[in-house]
């Protein structure tokens, strides 16, 4: 369950922002998670509420924007979308793919009081 | 602070096998209770759905999640429907953060990497599921590699220090990191453990990660490369089941090849599956029990060492 550690990272970021920008309550948190990142959004949702307890983000709503994964297909010489690692190019069936987008896990924005 | 739950008393310990497992169990139980009682951000009836299982929510998460729930999720505070900002009506402020969630770990990993290069040290992060034979492989490798250069090992394990003792018995310095409930090593743990090792200038440091093919993939430790160990008893489809790990690794070592006559194991298929997720992954076949294939493993390590030497020379130029 590294999602617990990832959520702890999210809370650390929020608390640092709370200190720098002097706010004491977060209403909602918007995350960006790529389809090819190392965490499952449903597990993040589950862990987040637990880890947020007794922090400025206690009770905050978590919005996760899931971003698509893109790879460069060396056979087609084109950028194509895949849903997860291990899938082939939807155009030509090749596995000679290089990930170009969709690995990110970011705290995008906070809605604060 | 504990990297799992944030409690202050359960610091992941270096060289201490008594990470307070009981207090963690209690902490987790409390968290579950708290969660069930107090949090139910989607406003559904009934607690059984709070996990937000994939099959009970098939709407498109690419769009603002709470909007799909009719805005019940947001605490109302003078705003219109949740998620809509109406000028002059909202007390809320939206601030842009744009920060990588693993940024802190990756920063420490970058520091570790710079330190390793400065100390002229080649670092490998070994990964596998439990029982793949990583420790046996390491014991054999360090016994032979130590003859030609300094070698050290950082052992990651949730509770015990048995593995570090096996490495020390082979005559190589080893530091045990007990991660407690945590399922992976992180860069900060490695930074601390490294300070406890003797200087290994010009040598090799092996990090044996916690036996787990999922979580350690997400955490850069500052290593030169990740090596995934797969035993032939695990079946051919492991690379497809755990693609992130195989995608992150530079080398797949297929272990226990001495058992091949006893098992139905398709080596070609395993390699093909691994290359579906990582077309560039190197593959070696070994037996940690008999020593078969270790010559090729040492040759691979020497190639990485030559590559590392270029990196060291570039940074000193
Ligand atoms: Zn293609």
Coordinates of C-alpha atoms and ligand atoms in Angstrom, one line a residue:
Chain A
X1 CA 0.0 0.0 0.0
X2 CA 2.4 2.7 -1.1
X3 CA -0.7 4.8 -1.7
X4 CA -0.6 5.6 2.0
X5 CA 2.9 7.0 1.6
X6 CA 1.8 8.9 -1.5
X7 CA -1.1 10.4 0.4
X8 CA 1.3 11.4 3.2
X9 CA 3.3 13.2 0.5
X10 CA 0.1 15.0 -0.6
X11 CA -0.6 16.1 3.0
X12 CA 3.0 17.3 3.4
X13 CA 2.6 19.5 0.3
X14 CA -0.7 20.9 1.6
X15 CA 0.7 21.6 5.0
X16 CA 3.7 23.4 3.6
X17 CA 1.4 25.5 1.4
X18 CA -0.7 26.2 4.4
X19 CA 2.3 27.6 6.3
X20 CA 3.6 29.7 3.4
X21 CA 0.2 31.1 2.4
X22 CA -1.4 31.2 5.8
X23 CA -4.6 29.3 5.4
X24 CA -6.1 26.9 7.9
X25 CA -8.7 24.9 6.0
X26 CA -8.8 23.2 2.7
X27 CA -12.1 22.5 1.1
X28 CA -11.0 20.5 -1.9
X29 CA -7.8 19.1 -3.4
X30 CA -7.4 18.6 -7.1
X31 CA -4.8 16.0 -8.1
X32 CA -3.6 15.1 -11.6
X33 CA -2.8 11.4 -12.1
X34 CA -1.5 9.9 -15.3
X35 CA -2.8 6.6 -16.4
X36 CA 0.8 5.3 -16.4
X37 CA 1.7 6.6 -12.9
X38 CA 2.5 4.3 -10.1
X39 CA -0.8 4.6 -8.1
X40 CA -4.4 3.6 -8.3
X41 CA -6.8 6.5 -8.0
X42 CA -9.3 4.4 -6.0
X43 CA -6.6 3.5 -3.5
X44 CA -5.5 7.1 -3.3
X45 CA -9.1 8.1 -2.5
X46 CA -9.4 5.6 0.2
X47 CA -6.1 6.5 1.9
X48 CA -6.4 10.3 1.5
X49 CA -9.3 10.7 3.9
X50 CA -7.5 8.6 6.5
X51 CA -4.2 10.5 6.2
X52 CA -6.0 13.9 6.2
X53 CA -7.4 13.4 9.6
X54 CA -6.4 16.1 12.1
X55 CA -4.7 18.2 9.3
X56 CA -5.8 21.3 7.5
X57 CA -7.2 19.0 4.8
X58 CA -9.5 17.1 7.2
X59 CA -12.8 16.6 5.4
X60 CA -11.5 18.0 2.2
X61 CA -13.0 16.6 -1.0
X62 CA -10.5 14.9 -3.3
X63 CA -10.9 15.5 -7.0
X64 CA -8.7 13.3 -9.2
X65 CA -8.2 14.4 -12.8
X66 CA -7.0 11.3 -14.6
X67 CA -4.8 12.1 -17.6
X68 CA -4.4 9.7 -20.5
X69 CA -1.1 7.8 -21.2
X70 CA 0.6 8.4 -24.4
X71 CA 3.5 6.4 -26.0
X72 CA 5.6 6.9 -29.1
X73 CA 5.1 3.8 -31.4
X74 CA 8.4 3.1 -33.1
X75 CA 6.6 1.1 -35.8
X76 CA 4.0 3.7 -36.7
X77 CA 6.3 6.7 -35.8
X78 CA 3.2 8.2 -34.2
X79 CA 2.0 9.1 -30.7
X80 CA -0.8 6.8 -29.6
X81 CA -2.8 6.5 -26.4
X82 CA -2.7 3.4 -24.2
X83 CA -4.6 2.8 -21.0
X84 CA -1.8 0.8 -19.1
X85 CA 1.7 -0.5 -19.5
X86 CA 1.9 -3.8 -21.4
X87 CA -0.7 -2.8 -23.9
X88 CA 0.2 -2.8 -27.6
X89 CA -0.1 0.0 -30.1
X90 CA -3.8 0.2 -31.0
X91 CA -2.9 1.0 -34.6
X92 CA -0.3 -1.7 -35.4
X93 CA -0.1 -4.1 -32.5
X94 CA 3.6 -3.3 -31.8
X95 CA 5.0 -3.4 -28.3
X96 CA 8.0 -1.2 -29.3
X97 CA 6.6 1.8 -27.4
X98 CA 8.2 4.7 -25.5
X99 CA 6.1 6.4 -22.8
X100 CA 5.8 10.1 -23.5
X101 CA 3.0 11.3 -21.2
X102 CA 0.8 10.0 -18.4
X103 CA 3.3 9.2 -15.7
X104 CA 2.7 12.3 -13.5
X105 CA 1.2 12.5 -10.0
X106 CA 0.7 16.1 -9.0
X107 CA -1.2 18.3 -6.6
X108 CA -2.7 20.7 -9.1
X109 CA -4.8 23.1 -7.0
X110 CA -6.4 23.6 -3.6
X111 CA -9.7 25.3 -2.8
X112 CA -9.2 27.0 0.5
X113 CA -11.1 29.1 3.0
Chain B
X1 CA 8.1 10.4 11.4
X2 CA 6.9 7.1 10.1
X3 CA 6.5 7.1 6.3
X4 CA 3.5 4.9 6.5
X5 CA 1.1 6.6 8.8
X6 CA 2.9 9.8 9.9
X7 CA 3.0 8.8 13.6
X8 CA 6.1 10.1 15.3
X9 CA 6.9 7.1 17.5
X10 CA 7.2 4.6 14.7
X11 CA 10.2 5.9 12.9
X12 CA 11.5 3.4 10.3
X13 CA 14.4 2.1 12.1
X14 CA 17.9 1.4 10.9
X15 CA 19.3 -1.6 12.5
X16 CA 16.3 -2.1 14.7
X17 CA 13.9 -4.9 14.2
X18 CA 11.4 -3.7 16.7
X19 CA 9.4 -1.1 14.7
X20 CA 6.3 -0.8 16.7
X21 CA 4.1 -3.1 14.8
X22 CA 1.5 -3.2 17.5
X23 CA 1.0 0.6 17.6
X24 CA 0.7 0.5 13.8
X25 CA -2.0 -2.1 14.0
X26 CA -3.9 0.0 16.4
X27 CA -3.3 3.1 14.4
X28 CA -4.7 1.5 11.3
X29 CA -7.7 0.1 13.2
X30 CA -8.4 3.6 14.5
X31 CA -8.0 5.1 11.1
X32 CA -10.5 2.7 9.6
X33 CA -13.0 3.5 12.4
X34 CA -12.5 7.2 11.9
X35 CA -12.9 6.9 8.2
X36 CA -16.1 4.9 8.5
X37 CA -17.6 7.2 11.1
X38 CA -16.6 10.6 9.9
X39 CA -15.7 10.6 6.3
X40 CA -17.9 9.8 3.5
X41 CA -17.1 12.4 0.9
X42 CA -19.3 11.1 -1.8
X43 CA -22.5 11.4 0.2
X44 CA -23.8 8.0 -0.7
X45 CA -25.9 6.0 1.6
X46 CA -24.2 3.2 3.4
X47 CA -20.6 2.8 4.3
X48 CA -19.8 -0.1 2.2
X49 CA -19.3 2.1 -0.8
X50 CA -16.9 4.4 0.8
X51 CA -13.9 2.7 -0.8
X52 CA -15.2 4.0 -4.1
X53 CA -14.8 0.7 -5.8
X54 CA -14.3 0.8 -9.5
X55 CA -17.4 -1.3 -10.3
X56 CA -19.7 0.9 -8.3
X57 CA -18.6 4.1 -10.0
X58 CA -18.4 3.9 -13.7
X59 CA -18.6 7.6 -14.5
X60 CA -15.8 9.3 -16.2
X61 CA -13.1 10.4 -13.7
X62 CA -11.4 12.5 -16.2
X63 CA -13.8 15.3 -15.4
X64 CA -14.2 17.0 -12.1
X65 CA -15.2 14.2 -9.9
X66 CA -17.6 15.9 -7.5
X67 CA -19.6 17.3 -10.4
X68 CA -20.6 13.8 -11.3
X69 CA -22.0 13.4 -7.8
X70 CA -24.2 16.4 -8.1
X71 CA -22.0 18.5 -5.9
X72 CA -23.1 16.9 -2.6
X73 CA -19.6 16.3 -1.8
X74 CA -18.5 19.9 -1.3
X75 CA -19.2 21.5 2.0
X76 CA -21.5 24.4 1.2
X77 CA -20.2 27.8 2.1
X78 CA -21.9 30.5 0.2
X79 CA -21.0 29.0 -3.2
X80 CA -23.4 28.0 -5.8
X81 CA -23.4 24.4 -7.0
X82 CA -20.2 22.8 -6.0
X83 CA -17.3 23.4 -8.4
X84 CA -18.9 26.4 -10.0
X85 CA -17.3 29.7 -9.1
X86 CA -19.9 32.5 -9.1
X87 CA -18.3 35.9 -8.9
X88 CA -19.0 37.8 -5.7
X89 CA -20.8 34.8 -4.2
X90 CA -18.0 32.6 -3.2
X91 CA -15.7 32.9 -0.2
X92 CA -13.5 30.1 -1.5
X93 CA -10.2 30.7 -3.1
X94 CA -8.6 28.4 -5.6
X95 CA -4.8 28.3 -5.5
X96 CA -2.6 26.7 -8.1
X97 CA 0.0 24.4 -6.6
X98 CA 1.4 22.3 -9.4
X99 CA 3.7 20.2 -7.3
X100 CA 4.8 16.6 -7.9
X101 CA 3.6 14.3 -5.1
X102 CA 6.8 12.3 -5.1
X103 CA 8.9 15.5 -5.4
X104 CA 10.3 15.3 -1.9
X105 CA 11.4 11.7 -2.3
X106 CA 12.8 12.5 -5.8
X107 CA 14.8 15.4 -4.4
X108 CA 16.4 13.3 -1.7
X109 CA 17.1 10.6 -4.4
X110 CA 18.9 13.1 -6.5
X111 CA 21.0 14.1 -3.5
X112 CA 21.8 10.4 -2.9
X113 CA 22.7 9.9 -6.5
X114 CA 25.1 12.9 -6.5
X115 CA 26.7 11.5 -3.3
X116 CA 27.1 8.1 -4.9
X117 CA 28.7 9.6 -8.0
X118 CA 31.0 11.8 -5.8
X119 CA 32.0 8.6 -3.8
X120 CA 32.5 6.8 -7.1
X121 CA 30.1 4.1 -6.1
X122 CA 27.8 2.0 -8.4
X123 CA 24.4 1.4 -6.8
X124 CA 21.9 -1.2 -7.7
X125 CA 18.3 -1.5 -6.4
X126 CA 17.2 -5.1 -6.3
X127 CA 13.5 -5.9 -6.5
X128 CA 11.4 -9.0 -6.5
X129 CA 8.4 -10.7 -5.0
X130 CA 9.0 -12.6 -1.8
X131 CA 10.8 -15.9 -2.3
X132 CA 12.4 -15.1 -5.7
X133 CA 15.8 -15.8 -4.2
X134 CA 17.2 -12.2 -4.0
X135 CA 19.2 -12.8 -0.8
X136 CA 20.7 -16.0 -2.0
X137 CA 21.7 -14.4 -5.2
X138 CA 23.2 -11.4 -3.4
X139 CA 25.2 -13.6 -0.9
X140 CA 26.8 -15.4 -3.9
X141 CA 27.4 -12.2 -5.9
X142 CA 29.0 -10.2 -3.0
X143 CA 31.2 -13.2 -2.0
X144 CA 32.8 -13.1 -5.4
X145 CA 32.6 -9.4 -6.2
X146 CA 34.3 -8.4 -2.9
X147 CA 37.6 -9.9 -4.1
X148 CA 38.0 -7.2 -6.7
X149 CA 36.4 -4.1 -5.2
X150 CA 34.7 -2.8 -2.1
X151 CA 31.1 -4.0 -1.8
X152 CA 28.3 -3.1 0.7
X153 CA 24.7 -3.9 1.1
X154 CA 21.6 -2.1 2.4
X155 CA 18.9 -4.6 3.3
X156 CA 15.3 -3.6 3.4
X157 CA 12.9 -5.7 5.3
X158 CA 9.7 -5.0 7.1
X159 CA 10.6 -6.6 10.4
X160 CA 13.7 -8.9 10.6
X161 CA 17.5 -8.5 10.3
X162 CA 18.1 -12.0 9.1
X163 CA 19.1 -11.0 5.6
X164 CA 21.7 -8.5 6.8
X165 CA 23.2 -11.2 9.0
X166 CA 23.5 -13.6 6.0
X167 CA 25.3 -10.8 4.0
X168 CA 27.7 -10.1 6.9
X169 CA 28.5 -13.8 7.2
X170 CA 29.7 -13.5 3.6
X171 CA 32.2 -10.9 4.8
X172 CA 30.5 -7.8 3.4
X173 CA 29.3 -4.8 5.5
X174 CA 25.6 -4.6 5.6
X175 CA 23.0 -2.2 7.2
X176 CA 19.5 -3.4 7.8
X177 CA 16.6 -0.9 7.4
X178 CA 13.4 -2.1 8.9
X179 CA 10.5 -0.4 7.2
X180 CA 7.8 -1.5 9.6
X181 CA 4.4 -1.6 7.9
X182 CA 5.8 0.2 4.9
X183 CA 6.1 -1.9 1.7
X184 CA 9.1 -0.1 0.2
X185 CA 12.3 1.7 0.9
X186 CA 12.4 5.4 0.2
X187 CA 15.2 7.8 -0.6
X188 CA 15.5 9.2 2.9
X189 CA 15.9 5.7 4.4
X190 CA 18.7 5.0 2.0
X191 CA 20.4 8.3 2.7
X192 CA 20.5 7.5 6.4
X193 CA 21.5 3.9 6.0
X194 CA 24.3 4.9 3.6
X195 CA 25.9 7.1 6.3
X196 CA 26.2 4.0 8.5
X197 CA 28.2 2.1 6.0
X198 CA 32.0 2.3 5.6
X199 CA 33.3 4.2 2.6
X200 CA 33.1 2.0 -0.5
X201 CA 34.9 4.2 -3.0
X202 CA 35.2 2.6 -6.4
X203 CA 32.9 -0.2 -5.4
X204 CA 29.4 -1.4 -5.5
X205 CA 26.4 -0.9 -3.2
X206 CA 23.5 -3.3 -3.5
X207 CA 20.1 -2.3 -2.1
X208 CA 17.8 -5.2 -1.5
X209 CA 14.3 -3.7 -1.5
X210 CA 11.3 -5.1 0.4
X211 CA 10.0 -8.2 -1.4
X212 CA 7.1 -6.7 -3.3
X213 CA 6.6 -6.1 -7.0
X214 CA 4.3 -3.1 -6.8
X215 CA 5.3 -0.4 -4.3
X216 CA 9.1 -0.1 -4.7
X217 CA 8.7 0.8 -8.4
X218 CA 7.3 4.2 -7.5
X219 CA 10.3 5.3 -5.3
X220 CA 13.6 6.4 -6.8
X221 CA 16.4 5.8 -4.2
X222 CA 19.2 7.4 -6.2
X223 CA 20.4 4.1 -7.6
X224 CA 22.2 3.7 -11.0
X225 CA 19.6 1.2 -12.0
X226 CA 16.9 -1.2 -10.8
X227 CA 17.3 -4.9 -11.2
X228 CA 14.2 -7.1 -11.0
X229 CA 14.7 -10.7 -10.0
X230 CA 12.1 -13.3 -11.1
X231 CA 12.3 -17.0 -10.3
X232 CA 11.0 -19.5 -12.8
X233 CA 8.6 -20.9 -10.2
X234 CA 6.6 -17.6 -10.4
X235 CA 5.2 -18.2 -13.9
X236 CA 5.7 -16.4 -17.2
X237 CA 3.1 -13.7 -16.8
X238 CA 4.6 -11.8 -13.9
X239 CA 5.9 -9.0 -16.2
X240 CA 2.3 -8.4 -17.4
X241 CA 0.8 -8.6 -14.0
X242 CA 3.3 -6.1 -12.5
X243 CA 4.3 -4.0 -15.5
X244 CA 5.4 -0.9 -13.6
X245 CA 8.2 -2.9 -12.0
X246 CA 9.5 -4.4 -15.2
X247 CA 9.2 -1.0 -17.0
X248 CA 11.3 0.6 -14.3
X249 CA 14.1 -2.0 -14.3
X250 CA 17.2 -2.1 -16.5
X251 CA 17.8 -5.8 -16.0
X252 CA 15.6 -8.8 -15.4
X253 CA 17.5 -11.7 -13.8
X254 CA 15.6 -15.0 -14.2
X255 CA 16.6 -17.1 -11.2
X256 CA 16.3 -20.8 -10.2
X257 CA 17.0 -22.0 -13.8
X258 CA 18.4 -25.2 -12.3
X259 CA 14.7 -26.1 -11.6
X260 CA 13.8 -25.8 -15.3
X261 CA 13.8 -29.6 -15.9
X262 CA 11.2 -30.0 -13.1
X263 CA 8.9 -27.3 -14.2
X264 CA 7.0 -26.2 -17.2
X265 CA 8.5 -22.8 -17.9
X266 CA 8.6 -20.9 -21.1
X267 CA 11.7 -18.7 -21.0
X268 CA 11.0 -17.2 -24.4
X269 CA 7.5 -16.1 -23.4
X270 CA 8.7 -14.6 -20.1
X271 CA 11.2 -12.5 -22.0
X272 CA 8.7 -11.5 -24.6
X273 CA 6.2 -10.4 -21.9
X274 CA 9.0 -8.4 -20.1
X275 CA 9.9 -6.6 -23.4
X276 CA 6.2 -5.8 -24.0
X277 CA 6.4 -3.4 -21.0
X278 CA 10.1 -2.5 -21.5
X279 CA 11.5 -3.1 -25.0
X280 CA 15.0 -2.1 -23.7
X281 CA 15.2 -4.4 -20.6
X282 CA 18.3 -6.7 -20.5
X283 CA 17.8 -10.3 -19.5
X284 CA 20.1 -12.8 -17.7
X285 CA 19.3 -16.3 -16.7
X286 CA 21.0 -17.6 -13.5
X287 CA 20.9 -20.1 -10.7
X288 CA 21.8 -18.6 -7.4
X289 CA 22.0 -22.1 -6.0
X290 CA 24.5 -23.5 -8.5
X291 CA 26.2 -20.4 -9.7
X292 CA 25.1 -20.9 -13.3
X293 CA 25.0 -17.6 -15.3
X294 CA 26.9 -15.6 -12.7
X295 CA 29.8 -14.9 -15.1
X296 CA 27.4 -13.1 -17.4
X297 CA 25.9 -11.2 -14.5
X298 CA 29.4 -10.0 -13.4
X299 CA 30.1 -9.0 -17.0
X300 CA 26.9 -7.0 -17.0
X301 CA 27.9 -5.3 -13.8
X302 CA 31.3 -4.5 -15.2
X303 CA 29.6 -2.8 -18.2
X304 CA 27.5 -0.7 -15.8
X305 CA 30.7 0.2 -13.9
X306 CA 32.3 1.4 -17.1
X307 CA 29.3 3.5 -17.9
X308 CA 29.3 4.9 -14.4
X309 CA 33.0 5.8 -14.8
X310 CA 32.1 8.0 -17.7
X311 CA 29.5 9.7 -15.5
X312 CA 32.0 10.2 -12.8
X313 CA 34.6 11.6 -15.2
X314 CA 32.0 13.9 -16.7
X315 CA 31.0 15.3 -13.4
X316 CA 34.7 15.9 -12.4
X317 CA 35.6 17.5 -15.6
Ligands
LIG1 ZN1 2.0 1.4 -33.9

